[in-house]
Amino acid sequence: MILYRGISVAGSRMQLLFVLVEMITGRNRTPKEKCSEQRILSLLKNIRKHYPNAHIFALCSPLRKDPHCDYISSVVNELNGKNKDKKIHFIKLDVKFNQQRDFGCEKHPNRFGHKKIADFLEPIIRKEMKWESILKGIFPSNPLGEDMNYD
């Protein structure tokens, strides 16, 4: 079974701009049961059905050591080509974690690990969503929010 972490939106007037999908698999399954291109395709098509105008970012963890990331990339490429859906994006997280500082319970990223992930994803999402021009209008002297401390 493939799981994803989603965003719930209250009310029918709200429009979701993008969905981040962290593609993970069940731990107690055989490799064949865990992941297949068909399961990934089905999941992404289901998300597209529910969010027809949103960008979908399918994430693959740098900690994966199986063909999982290749499956996700292949499916995204297929959807981009066959379905001409240019709003589905594959991202392989390229984050250098410190095992002792960036992880908490059950080897999941803690707030430091999630900050590294967010710092990696933000410029990619900003570029794909074409937010640079909007940010320049809001923050003309600092359009990318550089040197801003959010802690």
GROMACS .gro file of N, CA and C in nm:
model
  453
    1MET      N    1   0.084  -0.117   0.000
    1MET     CA    2   0.000   0.000   0.000
    1MET      C    3   0.089   0.124   0.000
    2ILE      N    4   0.059   0.217  -0.086
    2ILE     CA    5   0.132   0.342  -0.092
    2ILE      C    6   0.051   0.447  -0.019
    3LEU      N    7   0.116   0.519   0.070
    3LEU     CA    8   0.049   0.621   0.149
    3LEU      C    9   0.098   0.758   0.106
    4TYR      N   10   0.018   0.858   0.132
    4TYR     CA   11   0.065   0.993   0.110
    4TYR      C   12   0.011   1.084   0.219
    5ARG      N   13   0.083   1.190   0.242
    5ARG     CA   14   0.040   1.290   0.339
    5ARG      C   15  -0.026   1.402   0.260
    6GLY      N   16  -0.150   1.430   0.289
    6GLY     CA   17  -0.222   1.529   0.211
    6GLY      C   18  -0.257   1.652   0.291
    7ILE      N   19  -0.318   1.743   0.223
    7ILE     CA   20  -0.365   1.867   0.282
    7ILE      C   21  -0.516   1.866   0.271
    8SER      N   22  -0.585   1.886   0.380
    8SER     CA   23  -0.730   1.892   0.371
    8SER      C   24  -0.772   2.038   0.358
    9VAL      N   25  -0.868   2.061   0.273
    9VAL     CA   26  -0.915   2.196   0.248
    9VAL      C   27  -1.061   2.202   0.286
   10ALA      N   28  -1.096   2.296   0.372
   10ALA     CA   29  -1.235   2.310   0.417
   10ALA      C   30  -1.309   2.404   0.322
   11GLY      N   31  -1.427   2.366   0.284
   11GLY     CA   32  -1.510   2.451   0.200
   11GLY      C   33  -1.487   2.428   0.053
   12SER      N   34  -1.590   2.439  -0.024
   12SER     CA   35  -1.579   2.411  -0.167
   12SER      C   36  -1.528   2.530  -0.247
   13ARG      N   37  -1.521   2.650  -0.187
   13ARG     CA   38  -1.474   2.767  -0.261
   13ARG      C   39  -1.322   2.777  -0.264
   14MET      N   40  -1.255   2.704  -0.180
   14MET     CA   41  -1.109   2.711  -0.176
   14MET      C   42  -1.051   2.627  -0.288
   15GLN      N   43  -0.943   2.678  -0.345
   15GLN     CA   44  -0.876   2.604  -0.452
   15GLN      C   45  -0.734   2.572  -0.408
   16LEU      N   46  -0.699   2.447  -0.416
   16LEU     CA   47  -0.567   2.401  -0.378
   16LEU      C   48  -0.468   2.437  -0.488
   17LEU      N   49  -0.357   2.500  -0.453
   17LEU     CA   50  -0.257   2.538  -0.552
   17LEU      C   51  -0.161   2.424  -0.583
   18PHE      N   52  -0.121   2.350  -0.479
   18PHE     CA   53  -0.033   2.236  -0.503
   18PHE      C   54  -0.048   2.132  -0.394
   19VAL      N   55  -0.007   2.011  -0.429
   19VAL     CA   56  -0.010   1.897  -0.337
   19VAL      C   57   0.131   1.839  -0.333
   20LEU      N   58   0.184   1.824  -0.213
   20LEU     CA   59   0.312   1.753  -0.195
   20LEU      C   60   0.278   1.610  -0.156
   21VAL      N   61   0.330   1.516  -0.231
   21VAL     CA   62   0.303   1.376  -0.203
   21VAL      C   63   0.434   1.308  -0.169
   22GLU      N   64   0.447   1.266  -0.044
   22GLU     CA   65   0.565   1.191  -0.005
   22GLU      C   66   0.532   1.045  -0.027
   23MET      N   67   0.594   0.987  -0.126
   23MET     CA   68   0.564   0.849  -0.164
   23MET      C   69   0.640   0.756  -0.071
   24ILE      N   70   0.565   0.685   0.015
   24ILE     CA   71   0.625   0.590   0.108
   24ILE      C   72   0.552   0.457   0.095
   25THR      N   73   0.614   0.354   0.145
   25THR     CA   74   0.553   0.222   0.135
   25THR      C   75   0.539   0.161   0.273
   26GLY      N   76   0.453   0.063   0.283
   26GLY     CA   77   0.436  -0.009   0.409
   26GLY      C   78   0.560  -0.088   0.442
   27ARG      N   79   0.596  -0.093   0.568
   27ARG     CA   80   0.719  -0.161   0.610
   27ARG      C   81   0.707  -0.313   0.610
   28ASN      N   82   0.587  -0.366   0.627
   28ASN     CA   83   0.573  -0.511   0.643
   28ASN      C   84   0.528  -0.580   0.514
   29ARG      N   85   0.565  -0.527   0.403
   29ARG     CA   86   0.525  -0.586   0.275
   29ARG      C   87   0.648  -0.635   0.200
   30THR      N   88   0.623  -0.727   0.109
   30THR     CA   89   0.733  -0.774   0.025
   30THR      C   90   0.765  -0.664  -0.075
   31PRO      N   91   0.885  -0.663  -0.134
   31PRO     CA   92   0.919  -0.559  -0.231
   31PRO      C   93   0.818  -0.549  -0.346
   32LYS      N   94   0.766  -0.663  -0.391
   32LYS     CA   95   0.670  -0.659  -0.501
   32LYS      C   96   0.539  -0.592  -0.457
   33GLU      N   97   0.497  -0.614  -0.333
   33GLU     CA   98   0.374  -0.554  -0.283
   33GLU      C   99   0.393  -0.405  -0.251
   34LYS      N  100   0.513  -0.368  -0.211
   34LYS     CA  101   0.538  -0.233  -0.165
   34LYS      C  102   0.517  -0.129  -0.273
   35CYS      N  103   0.569  -0.154  -0.388
   35CYS     CA  104   0.574  -0.047  -0.485
   35CYS      C  105   0.565  -0.103  -0.626
   36SER      N  106   0.485  -0.042  -0.706
   36SER     CA  107   0.482  -0.074  -0.847
   36SER      C  108   0.442   0.051  -0.921
   37GLU      N  109   0.480   0.058  -1.047
   37GLU     CA  110   0.444   0.175  -1.126
   37GLU      C  111   0.293   0.189  -1.135
   38GLN      N  112   0.222   0.076  -1.140
   38GLN     CA  113   0.076   0.083  -1.150
   38GLN      C  114   0.013   0.144  -1.026
   39ARG      N  115   0.065   0.110  -0.909
   39ARG     CA  116   0.012   0.168  -0.784
   39ARG      C  117   0.039   0.318  -0.777
   40ILE      N  118   0.159   0.357  -0.818
   40ILE     CA  119   0.194   0.500  -0.817
   40ILE      C  120   0.107   0.574  -0.918
   41LEU      N  121   0.090   0.517  -1.036
   41LEU     CA  122   0.005   0.579  -1.139
   41LEU      C  123  -0.137   0.597  -1.089
   42SER      N  124  -0.190   0.494  -1.026
   42SER     CA  125  -0.326   0.500  -0.973
   42SER      C  126  -0.339   0.609  -0.867
   43LEU      N  127  -0.241   0.619  -0.778
   43LEU     CA  128  -0.245   0.721  -0.674
   43LEU      C  129  -0.241   0.861  -0.734
   44LEU      N  130  -0.148   0.886  -0.827
   44LEU     CA  131  -0.136   1.018  -0.886
   44LEU      C  132  -0.259   1.055  -0.968
   45LYS      N  133  -0.317   0.960  -1.039
   45LYS     CA  134  -0.441   0.987  -1.113
   45LYS      C  135  -0.556   1.019  -1.018
   46ASN      N  136  -0.561   0.952  -0.904
   46ASN     CA  137  -0.664   0.978  -0.804
   46ASN      C  138  -0.649   1.120  -0.746
   47ILE      N  139  -0.527   1.158  -0.718
   47ILE     CA  140  -0.502   1.294  -0.669
   47ILE      C  141  -0.543   1.395  -0.775
   48ARG      N  142  -0.506   1.369  -0.900
   48ARG     CA  143  -0.542   1.460  -1.010
   48ARG      C  144  -0.694   1.473  -1.022
   49LYS      N  145  -0.765   1.362  -1.005
   49LYS     CA  146  -0.911   1.365  -1.014
   49LYS      C  147  -0.970   1.458  -0.908
   50HIS      N  148  -0.915   1.455  -0.787
   50HIS     CA  149  -0.966   1.537  -0.678
   50HIS      C  150  -0.917   1.681  -0.684
   51TYR      N  151  -0.801   1.703  -0.742
   51TYR     CA  152  -0.741   1.837  -0.750
   51TYR      C  153  -0.700   1.864  -0.895
   52PRO      N  154  -0.797   1.887  -0.984
   52PRO     CA  155  -0.768   1.894  -1.128
   52PRO      C  156  -0.678   2.010  -1.169
   53ASN      N  157  -0.671   2.117  -1.094
   53ASN     CA  158  -0.591   2.233  -1.134
   53ASN      C  159  -0.462   2.249  -1.055
   54ALA      N  160  -0.442   2.166  -0.955
   54ALA     CA  161  -0.326   2.182  -0.867
   54ALA      C  162  -0.200   2.122  -0.928
   55HIS      N  163  -0.088   2.180  -0.894
   55HIS     CA  164   0.040   2.117  -0.923
   55HIS      C  165   0.056   2.002  -0.824
   56ILE      N  166   0.112   1.891  -0.869
   56ILE     CA  167   0.138   1.777  -0.783
   56ILE      C  168   0.289   1.753  -0.782
   57PHE      N  169   0.347   1.756  -0.665
   57PHE     CA  170   0.490   1.730  -0.649
   57PHE      C  171   0.505   1.594  -0.582
   58ALA      N  172   0.554   1.495  -0.657
   58ALA     CA  173   0.575   1.360  -0.606
   58ALA      C  174   0.718   1.350  -0.554
   59LEU      N  175   0.731   1.334  -0.424
   59LEU     CA  176   0.862   1.335  -0.360
   59LEU      C  177   0.913   1.194  -0.336
   60CYS      N  178   1.043   1.180  -0.350
   60CYS     CA  179   1.109   1.054  -0.317
   60CYS      C  180   1.223   1.087  -0.221
   61SER      N  181   1.232   1.011  -0.115
   61SER     CA  182   1.331   1.034  -0.011
   61SER      C  183   1.470   0.993  -0.057
   62PRO      N  184   1.572   1.066  -0.012
   62PRO     CA  185   1.709   1.027  -0.044
   62PRO      C  186   1.751   0.900   0.030
   63LEU      N  187   1.670   0.857   0.125
   63LEU     CA  188   1.705   0.740   0.205
   63LEU      C  189   1.658   0.611   0.139
   64ARG      N  190   1.583   0.620   0.030
   64ARG     CA  191   1.531   0.501  -0.038
   64ARG      C  192   1.646   0.428  -0.108
   65LYS      N  193   1.649   0.298  -0.094
   65LYS     CA  194   1.755   0.220  -0.159
   65LYS      C  195   1.699   0.117  -0.256
   66ASP      N  196   1.569   0.121  -0.282
   66ASP     CA  197   1.506   0.029  -0.375
   66ASP      C  198   1.472   0.104  -0.504
   67PRO      N  199   1.409   0.039  -0.600
   67PRO     CA  200   1.377   0.106  -0.727
   67PRO      C  201   1.261   0.205  -0.717
   68HIS      N  202   1.215   0.232  -0.598
   68HIS     CA  203   1.101   0.319  -0.572
   68HIS      C  204   1.111   0.453  -0.645
   69CYS      N  205   1.223   0.523  -0.632
   69CYS     CA  206   1.239   0.655  -0.694
   69CYS      C  207   1.233   0.644  -0.846
   70ASP      N  208   1.290   0.539  -0.901
   70ASP     CA  209   1.283   0.518  -1.046
   70ASP      C  210   1.139   0.497  -1.091
   71TYR      N  211   1.061   0.424  -1.012
   71TYR     CA  212   0.920   0.403  -1.045
   71TYR      C  213   0.845   0.536  -1.048
   72ILE      N  214   0.866   0.616  -0.945
   72ILE     CA  215   0.796   0.745  -0.937
   72ILE      C  216   0.834   0.833  -1.055
   73SER      N  217   0.962   0.843  -1.083
   73SER     CA  218   1.010   0.926  -1.194
   73SER      C  219   0.951   0.878  -1.327
   74SER      N  220   0.948   0.748  -1.346
   74SER     CA  221   0.894   0.691  -1.470
   74SER      C  222   0.745   0.725  -1.486
   75VAL      N  223   0.669   0.712  -1.380
   75VAL     CA  224   0.525   0.742  -1.385
   75VAL      C  225   0.502   0.890  -1.412
   76VAL      N  226   0.577   0.976  -1.345
   76VAL     CA  227   0.562   1.121  -1.368
   76VAL      C  228   0.595   1.154  -1.514
   77ASN      N  229   0.701   1.095  -1.566
   77ASN     CA  230   0.737   1.118  -1.707
   77ASN      C  231   0.626   1.071  -1.800
   78GLU      N  232   0.566   0.957  -1.768
   78GLU     CA  233   0.456   0.905  -1.848
   78GLU      C  234   0.336   1.000  -1.846
   79LEU      N  235   0.301   1.050  -1.728
   79LEU     CA  236   0.189   1.143  -1.717
   79LEU      C  237   0.218   1.274  -1.788
   80ASN      N  238   0.343   1.320  -1.782
   80ASN     CA  239   0.381   1.442  -1.853
   80ASN      C  240   0.370   1.422  -2.004
   81GLY      N  241   0.410   1.304  -2.052
   81GLY     CA  242   0.410   1.276  -2.195
   81GLY      C  243   0.274   1.237  -2.251
   82LYS      N  244   0.222   1.124  -2.207
   82LYS     CA  245   0.095   1.071  -2.260
   82LYS      C  246  -0.023   1.163  -2.230
   83ASN      N  247  -0.034   1.204  -2.106
   83ASN     CA  248  -0.150   1.284  -2.064
   83ASN      C  249  -0.127   1.434  -2.079
   84LYS      N  250  -0.004   1.469  -2.117
   84LYS     CA  251   0.033   1.610  -2.131
   84LYS      C  252   0.002   1.690  -2.005
   85ASP      N  253   0.021   1.626  -1.891
   85ASP     CA  254  -0.003   1.691  -1.762
   85ASP      C  255   0.130   1.748  -1.713
   86LYS      N  256   0.152   1.874  -1.742
   86LYS     CA  257   0.278   1.940  -1.706
   86LYS      C  258   0.277   1.992  -1.562
   87LYS      N  259   0.170   1.965  -1.491
   87LYS     CA  260   0.161   2.010  -1.352
   87LYS      C  261   0.192   1.899  -1.253
   88ILE      N  262   0.248   1.789  -1.302
   88ILE     CA  263   0.295   1.682  -1.212
   88ILE      C  264   0.447   1.683  -1.220
   89HIS      N  265   0.512   1.687  -1.104
   89HIS     CA  266   0.657   1.702  -1.097
   89HIS      C  267   0.716   1.595  -1.007
   90PHE      N  268   0.830   1.542  -1.047
   90PHE     CA  269   0.905   1.446  -0.965
   90PHE      C  270   1.018   1.522  -0.896
   91ILE      N  271   1.033   1.499  -0.766
   91ILE     CA  272   1.145   1.558  -0.692
   91ILE      C  273   1.210   1.449  -0.608
   92LYS      N  274   1.337   1.427  -0.633
   92LYS     CA  275   1.414   1.340  -0.545
   92LYS      C  276   1.483   1.431  -0.445
   93LEU      N  277   1.444   1.419  -0.321
   93LEU     CA  278   1.500   1.504  -0.217
   93LEU      C  279   1.650   1.479  -0.206
   94ASP      N  280   1.728   1.582  -0.227
   94ASP     CA  281   1.873   1.572  -0.217
   94ASP      C  282   1.917   1.654  -0.096
   95VAL      N  283   1.892   1.598   0.019
   95VAL     CA  284   1.918   1.666   0.145
   95VAL      C  285   2.022   1.586   0.223
   96LYS      N  286   2.122   1.654   0.272
   96LYS     CA  287   2.225   1.589   0.353
   96LYS      C  288   2.184   1.598   0.499
   97PHE      N  289   2.146   1.485   0.555
   97PHE     CA  290   2.101   1.481   0.694
   97PHE      C  291   2.214   1.445   0.787
   98ASN      N  292   2.207   1.498   0.908
   98ASN     CA  293   2.293   1.457   1.018
   98ASN      C  294   2.208   1.359   1.100
   99GLN      N  295   2.247   1.233   1.102
   99GLN     CA  296   2.165   1.129   1.165
   99GLN      C  297   2.131   1.161   1.311
  100GLN      N  298   2.223   1.221   1.384
  100GLN     CA  299   2.198   1.248   1.526
  100GLN      C  300   2.116   1.374   1.548
  101ARG      N  301   2.133   1.476   1.465
  101ARG     CA  302   2.065   1.603   1.487
  101ARG      C  303   1.929   1.611   1.417
  102ASP      N  304   1.915   1.548   1.301
  102ASP     CA  305   1.799   1.572   1.215
  102ASP      C  306   1.689   1.468   1.226
  103PHE      N  307   1.706   1.369   1.313
  103PHE     CA  308   1.605   1.264   1.325
  103PHE      C  309   1.559   1.248   1.468
  104GLY      N  310   1.433   1.210   1.482
  104GLY     CA  311   1.376   1.187   1.613
  104GLY      C  312   1.325   1.046   1.624
  105CYS      N  313   1.201   1.032   1.670
  105CYS     CA  314   1.139   0.902   1.693
  105CYS      C  315   1.135   0.816   1.567
  106GLU      N  316   1.168   0.690   1.583
  106GLU     CA  317   1.160   0.591   1.476
  106GLU      C  318   1.227   0.636   1.347
  107LYS      N  319   1.333   0.713   1.361
  107LYS     CA  320   1.415   0.757   1.248
  107LYS      C  321   1.339   0.844   1.148
  108HIS      N  322   1.241   0.919   1.197
  108HIS     CA  323   1.170   1.016   1.113
  108HIS      C  324   1.233   1.153   1.136
  109PRO      N  325   1.234   1.238   1.033
  109PRO     CA  326   1.292   1.371   1.052
  109PRO      C  327   1.221   1.449   1.163
  110ASN      N  328   1.302   1.517   1.244
  110ASN     CA  329   1.247   1.604   1.347
  110ASN      C  330   1.239   1.746   1.289
  111ARG      N  331   1.225   1.848   1.373
  111ARG     CA  332   1.210   1.984   1.320
  111ARG      C  333   1.333   2.030   1.243
  112PHE      N  334   1.451   1.984   1.280
  112PHE     CA  335   1.571   2.022   1.207
  112PHE      C  336   1.573   1.953   1.070
  113GLY      N  337   1.536   1.826   1.068
  113GLY     CA  338   1.530   1.754   0.941
  113GLY      C  339   1.424   1.811   0.848
  114HIS      N  340   1.307   1.845   0.904
  114HIS     CA  341   1.201   1.903   0.821
  114HIS      C  342   1.239   2.042   0.770
  115LYS      N  343   1.315   2.117   0.847
  115LYS     CA  344   1.363   2.248   0.800
  115LYS      C  345   1.454   2.229   0.679
  116LYS      N  346   1.541   2.130   0.683
  116LYS     CA  347   1.629   2.103   0.569
  116LYS      C  348   1.547   2.065   0.446
  117ILE      N  349   1.444   1.983   0.466
  117ILE     CA  350   1.358   1.943   0.355
  117ILE      C  351   1.287   2.066   0.298
  118ALA      N  352   1.231   2.150   0.386
  118ALA     CA  353   1.160   2.270   0.340
  118ALA      C  354   1.254   2.365   0.266
  119ASP      N  355   1.375   2.381   0.317
  119ASP     CA  356   1.473   2.468   0.250
  119ASP      C  357   1.509   2.415   0.111
  120PHE      N  358   1.510   2.284   0.096
  120PHE     CA  359   1.539   2.224  -0.034
  120PHE      C  360   1.421   2.242  -0.130
  121LEU      N  361   1.298   2.220  -0.080
  121LEU     CA  362   1.179   2.224  -0.165
  121LEU      C  363   1.136   2.365  -0.205
  122GLU      N  364   1.155   2.461  -0.118
  122GLU     CA  365   1.100   2.596  -0.141
  122GLU      C  366   1.141   2.656  -0.275
  123PRO      N  367   1.268   2.659  -0.314
  123PRO     CA  368   1.301   2.721  -0.442
  123PRO      C  369   1.247   2.642  -0.562
  124ILE      N  370   1.235   2.511  -0.548
  124ILE     CA  371   1.180   2.430  -0.657
  124ILE      C  372   1.032   2.461  -0.676
  125ILE      N  373   0.958   2.464  -0.566
  125ILE     CA  374   0.815   2.494  -0.574
  125ILE      C  375   0.795   2.637  -0.623
  126ARG      N  376   0.872   2.731  -0.570
  126ARG     CA  377   0.860   2.871  -0.612
  126ARG      C  378   0.879   2.884  -0.763
  127LYS      N  379   0.979   2.814  -0.818
  127LYS     CA  380   1.007   2.821  -0.963
  127LYS      C  381   0.892   2.758  -1.042
  128GLU      N  382   0.849   2.639  -1.005
  128GLU     CA  383   0.743   2.571  -1.081
  128GLU      C  384   0.610   2.644  -1.073
  129MET      N  385   0.585   2.709  -0.962
  129MET     CA  386   0.459   2.784  -0.944
  129MET      C  387   0.468   2.925  -1.003
  130LYS      N  388   0.589   2.962  -1.047
  130LYS     CA  389   0.614   3.094  -1.107
  130LYS      C  390   0.578   3.208  -1.008
  131TRP      N  391   0.628   3.194  -0.888
  131TRP     CA  392   0.598   3.291  -0.783
  131TRP      C  393   0.699   3.405  -0.775
  132GLU      N  394   0.810   3.400  -0.852
  132GLU     CA  395   0.911   3.506  -0.842
  132GLU      C  396   0.852   3.643  -0.867
  133SER      N  397   0.772   3.659  -0.974
  133SER     CA  398   0.718   3.790  -1.009
  133SER      C  399   0.621   3.840  -0.900
  134ILE      N  400   0.545   3.749  -0.842
  134ILE     CA  401   0.454   3.787  -0.734
  134ILE      C  402   0.532   3.836  -0.614
  135LEU      N  403   0.639   3.762  -0.579
  135LEU     CA  404   0.721   3.801  -0.464
  135LEU      C  405   0.791   3.935  -0.487
  136LYS      N  406   0.832   3.962  -0.612
  136LYS     CA  407   0.896   4.091  -0.641
  136LYS      C  408   0.799   4.206  -0.618
  137GLY      N  409   0.671   4.184  -0.650
  137GLY     CA  410   0.571   4.287  -0.627
  137GLY      C  411   0.545   4.312  -0.479
  138ILE      N  412   0.551   4.207  -0.400
  138ILE     CA  413   0.525   4.219  -0.256
  138ILE      C  414   0.647   4.269  -0.180
  139PHE      N  415   0.763   4.214  -0.215
  139PHE     CA  416   0.889   4.248  -0.147
  139PHE      C  417   0.990   4.298  -0.250
  140PRO      N  418   0.973   4.419  -0.304
  140PRO     CA  419   1.060   4.464  -0.413
  140PRO      C  420   1.209   4.467  -0.376
  141SER      N  421   1.242   4.495  -0.251
  141SER     CA  422   1.383   4.501  -0.214
  141SER      C  423   1.440   4.364  -0.176
  142ASN      N  424   1.355   4.264  -0.151
  142ASN     CA  425   1.401   4.132  -0.111
  142ASN      C  426   1.302   4.027  -0.164
  143PRO      N  427   1.294   4.010  -0.298
  143PRO     CA  428   1.189   3.925  -0.356
  143PRO      C  429   1.198   3.778  -0.320
  144LEU      N  430   1.312   3.731  -0.280
  144LEU     CA  431   1.324   3.589  -0.248
  144LEU      C  432   1.321   3.562  -0.099
  145GLY      N  433   1.302   3.666  -0.020
  145GLY     CA  434   1.295   3.648   0.125
  145GLY      C  435   1.426   3.606   0.187
  146GLU      N  436   1.536   3.641   0.119
  146GLU     CA  437   1.666   3.600   0.169
  146GLU      C  438   1.700   3.673   0.299
  147ASP      N  439   1.772   3.607   0.382
  147ASP     CA  440   1.818   3.661   0.511
  147ASP      C  441   1.703   3.692   0.606
  148MET      N  442   1.586   3.637   0.581
  148MET     CA  443   1.473   3.656   0.673
  148MET      C  444   1.475   3.542   0.771
  149ASN      N  445   1.463   3.571   0.898
  149ASN     CA  446   1.466   3.469   1.001
  149ASN      C  447   1.323   3.440   1.046
  150TYR      N  448   1.279   3.316   1.023
  150TYR     CA  449   1.143   3.278   1.057
  150TYR      C  450   1.136   3.198   1.188
  151ASP      N  451   1.247   3.179   1.255
  151ASP     CA  452   1.248   3.101   1.379
  151ASP      C  453   1.191   3.179   1.494
   0.00000   0.00000   0.00000
